[in-house]
């Protein structure tokens, strides 16, 4: 039995069409995405982190929410290590690990203004220098600080600007040379606070080892404070809060 060329061609085309239809019926393989990457894609500023708890805080007496602390892991870790400091002073913690100033600015209305505190403590900048959300742009970071401070002032909220804590390097992204960048940011912040009559919490004076790194025993990774580090910081925090509330 012989098969002519036309028959072979039609059989081949039919098989090709069948393979195409079969491939179209199969879902395309999706790249593996971590939960954190998925969250950043859908909620870049992580507004969901405190959205529900904000309703609870809004119902508290004014004295129980006198000051909101907004920041990154250094602020988040503060209440983890020393929750009594917050409870005893009417402080509310709104720190989120890894965040940069543009993310904090995006959630500032929800996580600060909506809580109607008497003052806000802004401690940020570490992750900007560490380039967590892109290359470090000092001018952009300064603008984010200014925007948060000016929003607070517009809503009658006192402002405490916390100096960026010292760091000789970042264990998750080494080689960025943070010391001069942090020093320059803090020098600008000191002048900006003075010019606008904002309180300035100069943590550098107690945390810095003199060479731009954290003093031994005050940090467990060269960036984030230990409980001893937070206890040292609180000697600066309370007078700064009192100044902002005066």
XYZ file of C-alpha atoms in Angstrom:
246
model
C 0.000 0.000 0.000
C 1.374 3.387 -0.942
C 0.514 6.782 0.619
C 0.714 9.773 -1.602
C 2.406 13.031 -0.623
C -0.897 14.912 -0.079
C -2.079 12.367 2.473
C 1.189 12.595 4.430
C 0.977 16.379 4.440
C -2.615 16.454 5.712
C -1.834 13.910 8.434
C 1.166 15.968 9.540
C -0.864 19.191 9.654
C -3.622 17.529 11.671
C -1.078 16.256 14.202
C 0.469 19.739 14.479
C -2.929 21.341 15.090
C -3.683 18.721 17.751
C -0.426 19.498 19.558
C -1.173 23.256 19.483
C -4.683 22.728 20.875
C -3.310 20.481 23.602
C -0.688 23.039 24.599
C -3.299 25.797 24.701
C -5.400 23.715 27.057
C -2.520 23.464 29.563
C -1.988 26.449 31.922
C 1.314 28.223 31.461
C 3.876 27.504 34.147
C 4.039 30.403 36.560
C 7.352 31.574 37.994
C 7.831 30.882 41.682
C 6.904 33.977 43.716
C 7.539 34.257 47.447
C 4.754 35.517 49.745
C 6.804 38.662 50.383
C 7.203 39.353 46.652
C 3.480 38.795 46.159
C 2.653 41.206 48.982
C 4.979 43.885 47.594
C 3.263 43.522 44.230
C -0.246 43.900 45.638
C 0.394 46.145 48.695
C 3.751 47.874 48.216
C 3.443 50.103 51.291
C 1.976 47.243 53.388
C -1.143 49.174 54.346
C -2.722 45.907 55.438
C -0.201 45.501 58.268
C -1.950 47.876 60.704
C -5.262 48.578 58.961
C -7.405 46.544 61.365
C -5.512 47.522 64.508
C -5.878 51.198 63.661
C -9.593 50.965 64.423
C -8.738 49.728 67.920
C -6.230 52.532 68.470
C -8.651 55.201 67.262
C -11.040 54.185 70.052
C -8.392 54.620 72.768
C -8.316 57.698 75.020
C -6.038 60.449 73.717
C -3.488 59.804 76.477
C -3.108 56.208 75.332
C -2.119 57.281 71.808
C -0.140 60.444 72.491
C 2.708 59.591 70.111
C 2.842 57.335 67.073
C 6.243 55.854 66.213
C 6.528 55.229 62.459
C 9.585 53.530 61.032
C 11.238 50.335 59.870
C 12.526 47.259 61.732
C 14.312 49.451 64.285
C 10.924 50.841 65.327
C 9.182 47.478 64.999
C 11.818 45.830 67.177
C 11.510 48.526 69.818
C 8.081 47.408 71.014
C 9.123 43.764 70.703
C 12.076 44.299 73.066
C 10.481 46.831 75.417
C 6.673 46.895 75.176
C 6.397 48.495 78.633
C 7.989 51.677 77.282
C 5.108 52.085 74.845
C 2.308 51.100 77.206
C 3.524 53.324 80.037
C 3.900 56.433 77.892
C 0.889 56.234 75.597
C 3.044 55.403 72.575
C 1.790 53.485 69.516
C 4.232 51.504 67.366
C 3.824 51.522 63.599
C 7.159 50.089 62.474
C 7.452 47.706 59.524
C 10.643 45.766 58.915
C 12.521 46.580 55.722
C 10.592 49.728 54.837
C 11.991 52.829 53.202
C 10.776 56.437 53.488
C 8.602 56.360 50.333
C 6.673 53.403 51.755
C 6.223 55.167 55.095
C 5.045 58.307 53.339
C 2.471 56.232 51.441
C 0.994 54.903 54.700
C 1.475 58.073 56.759
C -2.149 59.184 56.506
C -3.531 55.783 57.477
C -1.015 54.835 60.163
C -0.355 58.255 61.714
C -2.797 61.022 60.831
C -5.914 58.867 61.194
C -4.890 58.013 64.772
C -4.874 61.723 65.742
C -1.836 61.582 68.017
C -0.360 64.646 69.700
C 3.014 63.893 68.091
C 4.766 61.525 65.678
C 8.243 60.041 66.033
C 9.785 59.417 62.608
C 12.777 57.069 62.602
C 13.737 56.089 59.065
C 16.423 56.235 56.404
C 18.420 53.085 57.165
C 16.765 51.078 54.397
C 16.931 53.992 51.957
C 20.722 53.947 52.327
C 20.628 50.138 52.096
C 18.760 50.481 48.769
C 15.892 48.206 49.771
C 13.538 49.731 47.186
C 16.063 51.053 44.674
C 19.259 53.118 44.419
C 19.788 55.588 47.242
C 18.815 59.145 46.305
C 19.582 61.468 49.215
C 17.417 64.260 47.831
C 14.420 61.950 47.447
C 14.860 60.647 50.996
C 15.058 64.177 52.354
C 11.889 65.067 50.447
C 10.066 62.117 52.006
C 11.082 63.240 55.495
C 9.900 66.757 54.690
C 6.573 65.534 53.339
C 5.848 63.445 56.431
C 6.834 66.267 58.780
C 4.802 68.846 56.868
C 1.748 66.592 56.745
C 1.989 66.149 60.494
C 2.292 69.888 61.092
C -0.673 70.534 58.793
C -2.782 68.271 61.009
C -1.587 69.765 64.279
C 0.703 66.851 65.117
C 4.051 67.575 66.787
C 7.138 66.150 65.073
C 10.139 64.275 66.439
C 12.769 63.408 63.855
C 15.019 60.552 64.945
C 18.612 60.490 63.758
C 19.420 57.543 61.481
C 21.272 55.068 63.748
C 24.898 54.344 62.855
C 25.806 51.385 60.654
C 29.213 50.474 59.246
C 27.684 48.012 56.784
C 24.445 46.149 56.053
C 24.609 42.391 56.432
C 21.946 41.880 53.739
C 23.620 44.198 51.202
C 27.301 44.713 51.849
C 29.713 47.209 50.373
C 27.472 50.290 50.080
C 29.632 52.472 52.319
C 26.806 53.783 54.525
C 28.802 55.775 57.102
C 29.214 59.078 55.178
C 25.682 58.814 53.777
C 24.144 58.385 57.227
C 26.249 61.198 58.668
C 25.224 63.567 55.869
C 21.548 62.657 56.316
C 21.715 63.311 60.042
C 23.488 66.625 59.581
C 20.760 67.738 57.192
C 18.039 66.464 59.536
C 19.469 68.384 62.482
C 19.381 71.624 60.488
C 15.924 70.938 59.060
C 14.512 70.222 62.520
C 16.022 73.381 63.962
C 14.770 75.554 61.109
C 11.221 74.233 61.515
C 11.156 73.935 65.306
C 10.778 70.167 65.197
C 12.281 68.044 67.962
C 15.429 66.145 66.980
C 16.266 62.902 68.768
C 20.021 62.562 68.288
C 20.582 58.852 68.841
C 24.007 59.031 67.228
C 25.553 60.581 70.318
C 24.888 57.456 72.382
C 24.910 54.668 69.773
C 27.960 55.548 67.628
C 31.310 53.979 68.530
C 33.121 57.025 67.175
C 33.835 55.416 63.814
C 30.327 55.290 62.376
C 29.413 51.831 63.663
C 27.143 50.719 66.495
C 28.808 50.522 69.893
C 29.498 46.940 71.055
C 26.594 45.440 72.954
C 24.027 47.893 71.615
C 23.255 45.985 68.402
C 22.943 42.313 67.557
C 23.625 42.656 63.828
C 25.381 46.005 63.418
C 22.127 47.749 62.455
C 19.289 46.904 64.849
C 19.528 47.665 68.562
C 19.509 45.117 71.336
C 17.286 45.766 74.341
C 20.265 47.546 75.911
C 20.441 49.711 72.801
C 16.788 50.672 73.072
C 17.162 51.494 76.761
C 19.994 53.859 75.835
C 17.887 55.421 73.057
C 15.018 56.071 75.459
C 17.162 58.567 77.362
C 17.071 60.648 74.163
C 13.495 59.820 73.157
C 11.618 61.027 76.219
C 13.091 64.560 76.308
C 12.506 64.858 72.544
C 8.863 63.819 72.977
C 8.452 66.301 75.822
C 9.861 69.036 73.586
C 7.476 68.159 70.748
C 4.487 68.143 73.094
C 5.406 71.377 74.904
